[in-house]
Amino acid sequence: MSATGTRRLTTAQALVRFLAAQYTERDGVRHRLIAGTWGIFGHGNVAGVGQALVEYGGVMPFHQGRNEQAMVHAAVGYARQLNRLSAQAVTTSIGPGATNLVTGAALATVNRLPVLLLPGDYFASHAAGPLLQQLEHPVEADVSVNDALRPVSRYFDRIGRPEALLASALRAMRVLADPAETGAVTLALPQDVQAEAFDWPEEFFADRVWRVRRPAPDPEELTEAVQALRAARRPLIVAGGGVHHSEAEAALKALVDATGIPVASTQAGKGALRHDHPADLGGIGHTGTAVADDLARTADLVIGVGTRYSDFTTASGTLFQNPDVRFLNLNITAFDAHKLAARTLVCDARAGLTALTEALPGHRVPSSYEDEYRAGRTRWEEKVRAALRADDDSAVPTQTQVLGALDEVVGDEDVVINAAGSLPGDLHKLWRSRSPRQYHLEYGYSCMGYEIPAALGVQQAAPGTAVWALVGDGTYLMNPTEIVTAVQENLPVKLVLVQNHGYASIGGLSESVGAERFGTDYRHRAADGTFTGAPLPVDLAANAASLGMDVLRAKTVRELREALATARAATRPTCVHVETAAARDALPAEAWWDVPVAEVSAREPVNDARARYEHAVAGRRHHL
């Protein structure tokens, strides 16, 4: 202590101490807002934030990362698992350490998930410039590489003087705790300012609670919404990630039980209803189920709950084909609520769903409509069972049979994580979610390399829970480094590594648009540029073992089941490696997705693909 009511600390020390005293509160339950800090140190943060984390290690847990992008993914996985009520910070050096944050920041902001980024920056005094790794701009001397984080951050500030942190830190916390406009928050920290001392007001370090609001629906909007629901004969709810963020699953079930309105889910919303609820139709859109997409085409009222209506959900504007279809969007974010020219209900998902249920006593959809969608559910479930079932235990499993074996092993509260490749499509159609947090698909940014680090964050948020990261070989090669951190921190994540020798998803898309799987194979290339057909001598299981994981190799369906059961019981990070049969057995897409095809070409496959494209795009609608 120096003068009365102040504390003399460096800027970095003050920031870490401040972060340790921030809390969120919703429904009377309090959480640490910044529960820990991930870091990779270099010049730019080692003598500032690094020293501060040593100083305050008793109140701010530290996690050592291996890749800056991966640290952000881990923090995002943590925040999502805890419904955005608790987050983590990420600190990096200047230069490449900072620019490596950009992809993770974009993922966080696209998905509306909070993460605090603390990259080092150049000297605010400019006394030592140009620094190692400093980007010099000939006419804008205040530009640094951290400015690349501006468009992918919900809030950005460069702390040029110690006292600037007083206001900026509070603004940063407001955004992180905001249920509508959260995402990546960046405080760029010039390295000289990090080490500079200042007399900080004691109030800055007092415990501070940020209450996460549950805004109620506007009475007039609620009245109009109820009128629309009463008039609808074929309503359909599209459940998005906002249902989970609001912890509104029980409120959704209450509305559905009372009214009989069926529910289809986006990738982020899957699990909003248990898979065996009679009104759950599974996924919707390009990767959706036949029953959900068939009902979407004839729905006269689509009720979006916590969804931003991505192109996969709307089948690029071709899915909702009823000439009289109208939209009612319940969303805490007005930006999303107004999409598709909808009637709006701008409010918290749980508050809005509860209000709708209370305002609709005795209302129920026609019994013929319930009979229709329940029959569709039964037909689809038969396809799901066929795709997941393996009739020959001694055979090499297909990818969907891998999911079937995993389905037999997981518990209701296990978490299954995926983000990219061919697995998201199979999972959206086939996975039978048993609890709200079990299905963890990052499909807003669909970032290859997300799964392994996100599993670490989820495991930190849910110790004692079995956490599964599902990755293909392409995704694994993007970002396996955080396996080392899992070993170091004894996080018993389970990695299911599916070896299918190439980019299965983009390869199939390439073939469908006439590009003939160009650049998507993992095979030897001959001198003339053609592929020899021989797979590359790559052993990803050995790689995972070299990074410290226990590795189980499964060659047959029977061995796979045994390996998965062993992995689930393991107390160390464990990998199950399985090479799948070459033939793809996924169910076909039930709705279109817009990937423009070359309008002219000398190649016949391209021309055929263009003809199919022009036929499909003719079905796009603009809902006004």
XYZ file of C-alpha atoms in Angstrom:
624
model
C 0.000 0.000 0.000
C 1.157 3.564 -0.682
C -1.352 6.393 -0.198
C -4.646 5.752 1.602
C -7.143 4.023 -0.659
C -4.668 3.092 -3.390
C -2.404 0.163 -4.188
C 0.825 0.562 -6.161
C 1.078 -2.201 -8.745
C 2.194 -2.608 -12.326
C -0.480 -2.492 -14.995
C -0.207 -6.237 -15.562
C -0.413 -6.976 -11.836
C -3.454 -4.733 -11.507
C -5.163 -6.416 -14.456
C -4.667 -9.931 -13.108
C -5.812 -8.901 -9.631
C -8.854 -7.165 -11.114
C -9.798 -10.210 -13.214
C -9.655 -12.455 -10.152
C -12.387 -10.351 -8.492
C -14.965 -10.445 -11.326
C -18.107 -12.608 -11.106
C -21.277 -13.277 -13.047
C -24.601 -14.075 -11.463
C -27.762 -15.498 -12.976
C -30.763 -16.914 -11.140
C -28.963 -16.312 -7.871
C -25.955 -18.510 -8.773
C -22.527 -16.864 -8.863
C -19.594 -17.866 -11.099
C -16.044 -16.640 -11.590
C -16.139 -14.559 -14.758
C -12.463 -15.188 -15.571
C -11.716 -18.569 -14.054
C -8.165 -18.998 -15.380
C -5.605 -17.837 -17.916
C -4.008 -19.715 -20.783
C -0.610 -18.503 -21.881
C 2.412 -18.892 -24.106
C 5.178 -16.495 -23.132
C 7.627 -14.522 -25.212
C 8.901 -10.990 -25.260
C 5.825 -8.859 -24.992
C 4.191 -10.683 -22.091
C 6.773 -12.655 -20.115
C 7.948 -9.706 -17.998
C 4.497 -8.166 -17.672
C 1.483 -10.486 -17.575
C 3.774 -13.472 -16.976
C 5.277 -11.908 -13.859
C 1.799 -10.886 -12.670
C 0.504 -14.433 -13.006
C 3.374 -15.592 -10.796
C 2.559 -12.845 -8.300
C -1.134 -13.772 -8.147
C -0.958 -17.479 -8.859
C -3.027 -18.146 -5.748
C -6.096 -16.418 -7.183
C -5.616 -16.826 -10.950
C -5.021 -20.400 -12.200
C -2.628 -20.703 -15.149
C -2.711 -23.225 -18.014
C 0.243 -23.674 -20.336
C -0.700 -23.889 -24.012
C 1.286 -25.025 -27.051
C -0.481 -23.122 -29.831
C -2.116 -19.711 -29.520
C -5.139 -20.545 -31.661
C -5.644 -23.728 -29.663
C -5.624 -21.823 -26.382
C -8.560 -19.744 -27.605
C -10.396 -22.910 -28.671
C -9.859 -24.380 -25.208
C -11.237 -21.226 -23.583
C -14.242 -21.275 -25.931
C -14.976 -24.910 -25.088
C -14.838 -23.994 -21.414
C -17.259 -21.073 -21.803
C -19.731 -23.048 -23.879
C -19.825 -25.913 -21.406
C -20.714 -23.433 -18.649
C -23.411 -21.660 -20.679
C -21.249 -18.531 -21.084
C -21.423 -17.744 -17.355
C -17.690 -18.287 -16.881
C -14.816 -17.657 -19.277
C -11.030 -17.787 -19.507
C -8.312 -15.377 -20.611
C -5.518 -16.009 -23.142
C -2.178 -14.172 -23.086
C 0.430 -14.164 -25.862
C 3.582 -12.386 -26.909
C 3.663 -9.814 -29.685
C 4.076 -10.741 -33.348
C 3.100 -14.264 -34.442
C 1.854 -15.108 -30.955
C -0.720 -12.347 -31.300
C -1.698 -12.971 -34.920
C -2.234 -16.652 -34.159
C -5.191 -15.547 -32.039
C -7.220 -14.269 -35.001
C -8.844 -17.558 -36.044
C -9.808 -18.433 -32.484
C -11.197 -14.934 -31.930
C -13.320 -15.198 -35.070
C -14.670 -18.550 -33.916
C -15.590 -17.124 -30.505
C -17.310 -14.064 -31.928
C -19.203 -15.957 -34.644
C -20.540 -18.326 -31.993
C -21.221 -15.554 -29.427
C -18.942 -17.184 -26.842
C -16.862 -15.089 -24.414
C -13.065 -15.166 -24.284
C -10.628 -12.490 -23.101
C -7.521 -12.005 -25.258
C -4.426 -10.300 -23.812
C -1.813 -10.038 -26.589
C 1.421 -8.173 -26.038
C 2.028 -5.087 -28.155
C 4.785 -2.675 -29.158
C 6.161 -0.039 -26.765
C 3.587 2.695 -26.216
C 6.495 5.128 -25.854
C 7.959 4.040 -29.210
C 11.327 4.340 -27.451
C 12.654 0.929 -28.487
C 11.138 0.623 -31.946
C 11.169 -1.063 -34.276
C 10.879 -4.100 -32.061
C 11.605 -7.653 -33.011
C 8.379 -8.866 -34.729
C 6.931 -5.330 -34.946
C 4.977 -4.468 -38.093
C 5.935 -0.961 -39.235
C 3.379 1.012 -41.234
C 4.768 3.917 -43.267
C 1.885 6.342 -42.591
C 0.103 4.938 -39.497
C 2.562 4.725 -36.638
C -0.054 3.494 -34.169
C -0.897 0.342 -36.160
C 0.271 -3.035 -34.887
C -0.484 -6.596 -35.879
C -3.045 -6.654 -33.064
C -5.262 -4.442 -35.201
C -6.032 -7.628 -37.144
C -8.082 -8.600 -34.090
C -10.409 -5.581 -34.378
C -12.905 -7.046 -36.890
C -13.147 -10.364 -35.026
C -13.556 -8.858 -31.542
C -16.732 -7.599 -29.866
C -14.605 -5.121 -27.954
C -11.038 -3.944 -28.635
C -8.749 -1.496 -26.882
C -5.023 -0.828 -26.760
C -4.019 0.181 -23.230
C -1.606 3.036 -23.930
C -1.357 4.262 -20.327
C -1.907 2.473 -16.999
C -4.907 4.588 -16.003
C -6.620 3.757 -19.309
C -7.175 0.272 -17.919
C -9.607 1.557 -15.281
C -12.379 2.289 -17.763
C -11.432 -0.249 -20.420
C -11.353 -3.232 -18.068
C -14.900 -2.498 -16.960
C -16.098 -2.162 -20.547
C -14.424 -5.461 -21.396
C -16.176 -7.273 -18.543
C -19.536 -5.813 -19.582
C -19.175 -7.332 -23.053
C -17.971 -10.689 -21.756
C -21.020 -10.929 -19.468
C -23.524 -9.618 -22.017
C -25.964 -12.405 -23.030
C -26.635 -10.825 -26.434
C -23.407 -9.275 -27.709
C -20.603 -11.344 -26.243
C -17.639 -12.826 -28.100
C -13.904 -12.234 -28.190
C -12.716 -9.243 -26.159
C -9.203 -7.942 -26.848
C -7.084 -5.772 -24.578
C -3.798 -5.197 -26.413
C -1.047 -4.564 -23.863
C 2.066 -2.589 -24.856
C 4.918 -4.283 -23.078
C 6.312 -1.131 -21.453
C 2.864 -0.245 -20.064
C 2.487 -3.769 -18.643
C 5.541 -3.185 -16.444
C 4.759 0.428 -15.490
C 3.600 1.075 -11.909
C 0.565 3.148 -10.948
C -1.382 3.962 -7.782
C -4.613 2.058 -8.358
C -7.816 2.840 -6.435
C -8.676 0.061 -4.012
C -12.212 0.012 -5.439
C -10.770 -1.376 -8.672
C -9.946 -4.633 -6.893
C -13.190 -5.089 -4.985
C -15.381 -8.061 -5.858
C -17.710 -7.051 -8.665
C -20.788 -8.973 -9.831
C -22.063 -8.726 -13.412
C -25.669 -9.890 -13.458
C -26.605 -11.782 -16.604
C -30.024 -10.501 -17.561
C -33.100 -12.487 -18.464
C -35.114 -9.794 -20.271
C -38.819 -10.585 -20.467
C -40.763 -10.312 -23.737
C -42.450 -7.052 -24.658
C -46.214 -7.416 -23.971
C -47.241 -6.308 -27.458
C -44.723 -8.596 -29.139
C -45.931 -11.450 -26.939
C -49.559 -10.807 -27.908
C -48.684 -10.882 -31.610
C -46.629 -14.055 -31.144
C -49.504 -15.814 -29.401
C -51.886 -14.783 -32.182
C -49.501 -16.187 -34.795
C -49.181 -19.475 -32.917
C -52.935 -19.864 -32.482
C -53.491 -19.267 -36.196
C -50.828 -21.745 -37.355
C -51.810 -25.250 -38.442
C -48.293 -26.536 -39.167
C -45.909 -24.722 -36.786
C -42.300 -25.835 -36.410
C -39.767 -24.770 -33.781
C -36.130 -24.386 -34.863
C -34.037 -24.654 -31.702
C -30.641 -22.959 -31.815
C -27.726 -22.592 -29.451
C -29.518 -19.843 -27.551
C -31.726 -22.489 -25.934
C -28.644 -23.982 -24.279
C -27.000 -20.658 -23.400
C -30.188 -19.627 -21.580
C -30.589 -23.046 -19.906
C -34.055 -23.053 -21.461
C -34.344 -26.768 -22.236
C -36.995 -27.418 -19.581
C -38.982 -24.378 -20.725
C -38.855 -25.620 -24.319
C -40.051 -29.057 -23.239
C -42.919 -27.508 -21.277
C -44.097 -25.546 -24.334
C -43.810 -28.604 -26.583
C -45.588 -30.885 -24.108
C -48.432 -28.391 -23.812
C -48.870 -27.605 -27.516
C -47.470 -30.565 -29.477
C -45.338 -28.265 -31.669
C -42.436 -30.304 -33.107
C -38.808 -29.240 -32.711
C -35.959 -29.415 -35.200
C -32.496 -28.324 -34.131
C -29.491 -26.569 -35.589
C -26.000 -27.918 -34.947
C -25.675 -25.627 -31.912
C -29.194 -26.411 -30.688
C -29.150 -30.199 -30.901
C -30.004 -31.719 -27.547
C -32.497 -28.974 -26.703
C -34.919 -31.915 -26.463
C -33.827 -35.463 -25.711
C -33.676 -37.547 -28.861
C -36.480 -39.820 -27.639
C -38.991 -37.047 -27.007
C -41.929 -37.675 -29.375
C -41.711 -34.114 -30.758
C -37.946 -34.146 -31.430
C -37.269 -34.306 -35.182
C -33.466 -34.116 -35.013
C -31.324 -31.826 -37.122
C -32.635 -29.387 -39.718
C -31.236 -28.065 -42.988
C -28.550 -29.372 -45.311
C -27.312 -31.862 -42.707
C -30.759 -32.410 -41.216
C -33.103 -35.375 -41.050
C -35.717 -36.240 -43.647
C -38.584 -35.749 -41.203
C -37.376 -32.307 -40.085
C -36.726 -31.059 -43.604
C -40.001 -32.430 -44.964
C -41.942 -30.585 -42.264
C -39.881 -27.439 -42.797
C -40.954 -27.363 -46.456
C -44.638 -27.321 -45.491
C -44.525 -25.337 -42.232
C -46.790 -22.286 -42.135
C -45.076 -20.795 -39.063
C -41.392 -21.278 -38.216
C -40.519 -20.346 -34.647
C -36.793 -19.735 -34.349
C -35.532 -19.902 -30.766
C -31.986 -18.692 -30.236
C -30.854 -19.326 -33.813
C -29.055 -17.083 -36.285
C -30.341 -19.013 -39.334
C -27.078 -19.961 -41.037
C -27.116 -21.107 -44.648
C -26.911 -24.733 -43.514
C -30.082 -24.267 -41.455
C -32.096 -22.609 -44.241
C -30.592 -24.776 -47.007
C -29.292 -21.517 -48.491
C -32.790 -20.074 -48.597
C -34.465 -23.075 -50.281
C -35.905 -24.990 -47.321
C -39.050 -23.155 -46.196
C -41.238 -23.501 -49.284
C -44.827 -23.083 -48.047
C -46.139 -20.047 -49.991
C -47.747 -18.746 -46.800
C -44.866 -19.421 -44.424
C -44.142 -16.770 -41.830
C -41.471 -16.542 -39.143
C -41.541 -15.792 -35.443
C -38.100 -15.353 -33.914
C -37.492 -15.507 -30.175
C -33.954 -14.242 -29.635
C -32.122 -12.174 -27.054
C -30.230 -10.536 -29.936
C -32.417 -8.176 -31.962
C -30.099 -8.563 -34.962
C -31.019 -12.253 -35.235
C -34.644 -11.827 -34.200
C -35.360 -9.672 -37.266
C -33.989 -12.158 -39.815
C -36.325 -13.548 -42.505
C -38.693 -10.574 -42.000
C -39.959 -12.263 -38.845
C -42.286 -11.208 -36.103
C -39.943 -10.671 -33.202
C -39.863 -11.661 -29.553
C -36.643 -10.039 -28.320
C -36.029 -11.586 -24.915
C -34.262 -14.302 -22.994
C -35.076 -17.744 -24.390
C -36.270 -19.219 -21.101
C -38.342 -16.166 -20.223
C -39.895 -16.075 -23.689
C -40.712 -19.769 -23.865
C -42.263 -19.689 -20.395
C -44.377 -16.667 -21.335
C -45.608 -18.387 -24.504
C -46.610 -21.510 -22.578
C -48.524 -19.477 -20.015
C -50.279 -17.493 -22.767
C -51.419 -20.588 -24.680
C -53.577 -22.560 -22.220
C -55.415 -25.378 -23.937
C -53.867 -24.696 -27.337
C -52.576 -27.700 -29.282
C -51.666 -28.442 -32.865
C -54.081 -30.632 -34.865
C -53.856 -34.306 -33.934
C -53.363 -35.200 -37.611
C -50.206 -33.071 -37.612
C -48.857 -34.861 -34.541
C -49.604 -38.228 -36.153
C -47.769 -37.109 -39.298
C -44.539 -36.030 -37.667
C -44.487 -38.971 -35.255
C -44.786 -41.366 -38.189
C -41.939 -39.493 -39.881
C -39.854 -39.860 -36.724
C -40.420 -43.612 -36.755
C -39.359 -43.929 -40.387
C -36.220 -41.875 -39.780
C -35.271 -43.816 -36.667
C -35.253 -46.993 -38.747
C -32.693 -45.382 -41.064
C -30.621 -44.255 -38.093
C -30.526 -47.744 -36.608
C -29.501 -49.216 -39.963
C -26.695 -46.683 -40.411
C -25.290 -47.165 -36.898
C -25.641 -50.939 -36.772
C -22.754 -53.252 -37.656
C -23.908 -56.766 -38.582
C -20.385 -58.187 -38.756
C -18.265 -57.580 -35.652
C -15.152 -58.775 -37.449
C -15.448 -56.215 -40.268
C -13.627 -52.932 -40.643
C -16.118 -50.297 -39.423
C -17.554 -47.560 -41.578
C -17.668 -44.031 -40.201
C -21.311 -44.235 -39.178
C -20.623 -47.583 -37.491
C -17.898 -45.802 -35.494
C -20.642 -43.475 -34.257
C -22.846 -46.476 -33.526
C -20.135 -48.072 -31.401
C -19.601 -44.798 -29.557
C -23.355 -44.462 -28.985
C -23.303 -47.823 -27.200
C -20.518 -46.725 -24.848
C -21.233 -43.115 -23.868
C -23.181 -42.190 -20.764
C -26.004 -39.681 -20.738
C -23.781 -36.882 -19.423
C -20.758 -37.551 -21.652
C -19.768 -34.732 -24.035
C -19.023 -35.418 -27.708
C -17.060 -32.680 -29.516
C -16.638 -32.103 -33.248
C -16.310 -29.184 -35.646
C -15.307 -29.994 -39.209
C -15.036 -32.590 -41.950
C -17.572 -35.278 -42.791
C -18.400 -36.051 -39.164
C -20.660 -32.999 -38.537
C -23.089 -34.131 -41.226
C -23.234 -37.679 -39.901
C -23.578 -36.496 -36.307
C -26.337 -33.981 -37.042
C -28.401 -36.654 -38.784
C -27.611 -39.637 -36.599
C -26.489 -38.714 -33.093
C -29.105 -39.361 -30.408
C -28.531 -36.658 -27.796
C -29.430 -37.714 -24.271
C -28.673 -34.508 -22.364
C -28.395 -30.788 -23.123
C -24.573 -30.635 -23.061
C -23.778 -33.957 -24.727
C -23.673 -32.704 -28.331
C -20.920 -30.096 -28.737
C -20.563 -29.141 -32.408
C -18.742 -25.943 -33.344
C -20.389 -25.283 -36.688
C -20.604 -21.513 -36.743
C -16.985 -21.276 -37.905
C -16.472 -25.016 -38.488
C -12.811 -24.735 -37.610
C -10.547 -27.692 -38.265
C -8.357 -28.208 -35.231
C -10.966 -27.058 -32.706
C -11.858 -30.418 -31.229
C -8.795 -31.433 -29.190
C -8.190 -28.087 -27.451
C -11.927 -27.581 -26.908
C -12.018 -30.951 -25.171
C -9.452 -29.634 -22.697
C -11.638 -26.620 -21.924
C -14.745 -28.759 -21.522
C -12.866 -31.168 -19.269
C -11.733 -28.260 -17.068
C -15.323 -27.024 -16.876
C -16.742 -30.483 -16.163
C -14.219 -32.555 -14.194
C -15.353 -36.125 -13.778
C -17.254 -36.052 -17.094
C -16.171 -38.233 -20.001
C -15.212 -35.836 -22.822
C -14.774 -37.184 -26.350
C -13.026 -35.346 -29.197
C -13.954 -36.842 -32.574
C -11.478 -35.983 -35.331
C -10.620 -37.170 -38.802
C -7.067 -37.399 -40.043
C -7.222 -34.006 -41.772
C -8.417 -32.229 -38.651
C -5.921 -34.040 -36.441
C -3.003 -32.848 -38.566
C -4.199 -29.253 -38.192
C -3.792 -28.992 -34.419
C -2.741 -31.956 -32.233
C -0.346 -29.997 -30.017
C -2.658 -29.544 -27.037
C -2.394 -33.282 -26.392
C 0.791 -32.325 -24.551
C -1.157 -29.922 -22.339
C -3.763 -32.616 -21.619
C -0.946 -34.877 -20.448
C 0.717 -32.096 -18.439
C -2.502 -31.148 -16.620
C -3.762 -34.767 -16.402
C -6.979 -34.024 -18.261
C -8.369 -37.465 -19.187
C -9.898 -36.470 -22.524
C -10.776 -39.245 -24.953
C -9.707 -38.810 -28.583
C -11.414 -40.852 -31.312
C -9.090 -40.547 -34.307
C -10.768 -41.650 -37.539
C -8.275 -42.379 -40.298
C -9.942 -42.141 -43.719
C -6.918 -40.936 -45.702
C -7.989 -37.499 -46.774
C -10.552 -34.746 -46.579
C -13.723 -36.808 -46.860
C -16.197 -33.946 -46.672
C -14.535 -31.474 -48.989
C -13.524 -34.328 -51.269
C -17.150 -35.291 -51.754
C -18.097 -31.654 -52.303
C -15.269 -31.284 -54.814
C -16.558 -34.268 -56.757
C -20.130 -32.926 -56.736
C -19.089 -29.614 -58.319
C -16.901 -31.189 -60.988
C -13.508 -30.642 -59.338
C -12.929 -34.413 -59.065
C -11.582 -34.433 -55.489
C -8.570 -32.369 -56.561
C -6.215 -31.639 -53.663
C -8.177 -33.640 -51.105
C -6.411 -37.038 -51.104
C -3.631 -38.228 -48.801
C -1.902 -40.453 -51.355
C 1.427 -40.592 -53.142
C 1.676 -38.341 -56.171
C 3.600 -39.549 -59.225
C 5.985 -37.359 -61.239
C 3.249 -36.626 -63.798
C 0.977 -35.269 -61.062
C -1.367 -38.265 -60.900
C -2.018 -40.193 -57.705
C -0.553 -43.675 -57.417
C -3.318 -44.837 -55.082
C -0.950 -45.894 -52.301
C -1.709 -44.192 -48.983
C 1.012 -42.157 -47.358
C 3.033 -44.007 -44.701
C 1.629 -41.803 -41.937
C 0.962 -43.294 -38.514
C -1.186 -40.828 -36.590
C -1.636 -43.235 -33.700
C 2.122 -43.296 -33.193
C 2.119 -39.512 -33.342
C -0.501 -39.276 -30.598
C 1.515 -41.728 -28.497
C 4.659 -39.661 -29.014
C 2.822 -36.652 -27.547
C 2.040 -38.609 -24.395
C -1.374 -40.191 -24.965
C -2.251 -43.773 -24.244
C -3.239 -45.195 -27.637
C -5.581 -48.058 -28.458
C -5.694 -49.327 -32.046
C -8.954 -50.838 -33.291
C -9.181 -52.665 -36.617
C -12.626 -54.245 -36.354
C -16.023 -53.305 -34.959
C -15.496 -55.614 -31.999
C -12.068 -54.144 -31.214
C -13.522 -50.660 -31.547
C -16.241 -51.305 -28.977
C -13.686 -52.723 -26.557
C -11.278 -49.824 -27.097
C -13.986 -47.215 -26.572
C -15.078 -48.853 -23.323
C -11.467 -48.929 -22.128
C -10.992 -45.274 -23.080
C -14.127 -44.199 -21.233
C -12.842 -45.773 -18.023
C -9.330 -44.343 -18.439
C -7.966 -41.747 -16.047
C -5.309 -40.493 -18.493
C -5.630 -38.868 -21.929
C -6.455 -41.764 -24.230
C -6.710 -42.093 -28.006
C -8.732 -44.692 -29.919
C -7.378 -44.939 -33.456
C -9.558 -46.585 -36.099
C -9.142 -46.806 -39.847
C -12.553 -46.829 -41.493
C -13.718 -48.759 -44.525
C -13.224 -46.852 -47.765
C -16.888 -46.842 -48.758
C -18.917 -43.903 -47.446
C -22.170 -45.018 -45.889
C -23.560 -41.664 -44.779
C -27.180 -40.865 -45.457
C -27.525 -38.375 -48.324
C -28.261 -34.701 -47.748
C -31.984 -34.011 -47.372
C -31.676 -30.365 -48.432
C -29.508 -28.254 -50.723
C -26.510 -26.053 -49.930
C -25.307 -23.270 -52.203
C -21.766 -23.847 -53.497
C -21.494 -21.948 -56.820
C -20.248 -23.991 -59.769
C -18.203 -22.575 -62.649
C -20.615 -21.158 -65.226
C -18.450 -22.241 -68.161
C -15.912 -25.033 -68.488
C -14.318 -27.345 -71.029
C -14.841 -30.250 -68.622
C -18.071 -32.216 -68.810
C -18.337 -32.984 -65.049
C -18.345 -29.251 -64.370
C -21.075 -28.605 -66.932
C -23.214 -31.365 -65.444
C -22.708 -29.916 -61.978
C -23.640 -26.446 -63.252
C -26.906 -27.747 -64.660
C -27.775 -29.290 -61.282
C -26.809 -26.056 -59.576
C -29.052 -23.896 -61.746
C -31.979 -26.241 -61.091
C -31.433 -26.087 -57.317
C -30.815 -22.353 -57.025
C -34.105 -21.660 -58.787
C -35.820 -22.777 -55.587
C -34.328 -20.005 -53.441
C -36.820 -17.695 -51.770
C -36.427 -14.237 -50.307
C -38.666 -14.037 -47.261
C -39.938 -10.470 -47.015
